[in-house]
Every structure is written in structure tokens, then in C-alpha cells.
């Protein structure tokens, strides 16, 4: 399946999951995403925090609450 945003993004990460065991099928993809998000945060800490604050304001506006 192709990312619906593939035409408007600068970078598109495509992965494939082929596994008979469901528990192991997403580990590599989640690990890769976690590393990428960590690096993005490390390089753009101020911008990332501002973006998270903006998202929280939007969530509050529409009544979306955190369950954690």
C-alpha cells in the first residue's frame, strides 16, 4: 500500500513486513521509526517541542484527551 501523502512529502519511508509470527512482525519497523524520531528530536528539539505544544492545543480544542 502506498502512503497517501507520498506526493507532498520530502521523504517517504517504505517498509515491508513479512512474518509468520505476529509478535515479531512489527519489531524492526517500530525500532527504525523510534530511531528516526529520536534523531529528528535531537536535531530539532525546539521545533519538535513547539509542534507538540501546537498539537496539544488542537487536541484540547476538539476535546481529544490523553489516556496516559
XYZ file of C-alpha atoms in Angstrom:
68
model
C 0.000 0.000 0.000
C 1.328 3.424 -0.890
C 1.426 6.327 1.540
C -1.417 8.734 0.665
C 0.966 11.652 1.298
C 3.747 10.373 -0.981
C 3.257 13.205 -3.487
C 3.596 16.057 -0.972
C 6.314 14.854 1.419
C 10.065 15.285 1.021
C 10.927 11.831 2.357
C 8.804 8.680 2.302
C 9.805 5.640 4.366
C 8.529 2.387 2.889
C 8.774 -0.858 4.821
C 7.644 -4.401 4.288
C 6.512 -6.822 6.968
C 6.732 -10.487 6.140
C 6.476 -12.789 9.137
C 4.517 -15.840 10.221
C 4.714 -14.711 13.849
C 2.640 -11.590 14.528
C 4.592 -10.612 17.655
C 7.809 -10.277 15.646
C 6.307 -8.763 12.520
C 6.494 -5.116 13.582
C 9.608 -5.023 15.742
C 12.048 -3.907 13.038
C 9.703 -1.239 11.682
C 8.914 0.182 15.117
C 12.616 0.149 16.023
C 13.516 2.055 12.854
C 10.765 4.622 13.428
C 11.889 5.082 17.037
C 15.483 5.751 15.943
C 14.368 8.226 13.259
C 12.093 10.107 15.650
C 14.873 10.246 18.232
C 17.294 11.740 15.708
C 14.712 14.248 14.469
C 14.057 15.328 18.046
C 17.777 15.530 18.762
C 18.410 17.754 15.733
C 15.305 19.956 16.022
C 14.417 19.887 19.716
C 12.895 23.396 19.891
C 10.826 22.925 16.714
C 9.623 19.473 17.783
C 8.552 20.721 21.209
C 6.711 23.664 19.598
C 4.955 21.243 17.234
C 3.919 19.009 20.139
C 2.551 22.025 22.023
C 0.584 23.074 18.934
C -0.820 19.550 18.581
C -1.851 19.543 22.237
C -3.721 22.840 21.733
C -5.579 21.389 18.737
C -6.407 18.234 20.714
C -7.772 20.332 23.579
C -9.820 22.411 21.150
C -11.518 19.302 19.781
C -11.843 17.550 23.150
C -9.247 14.861 22.470
C -7.733 13.759 25.764
C -4.639 11.812 26.720
C -5.210 8.368 28.219
C -1.799 8.161 29.838
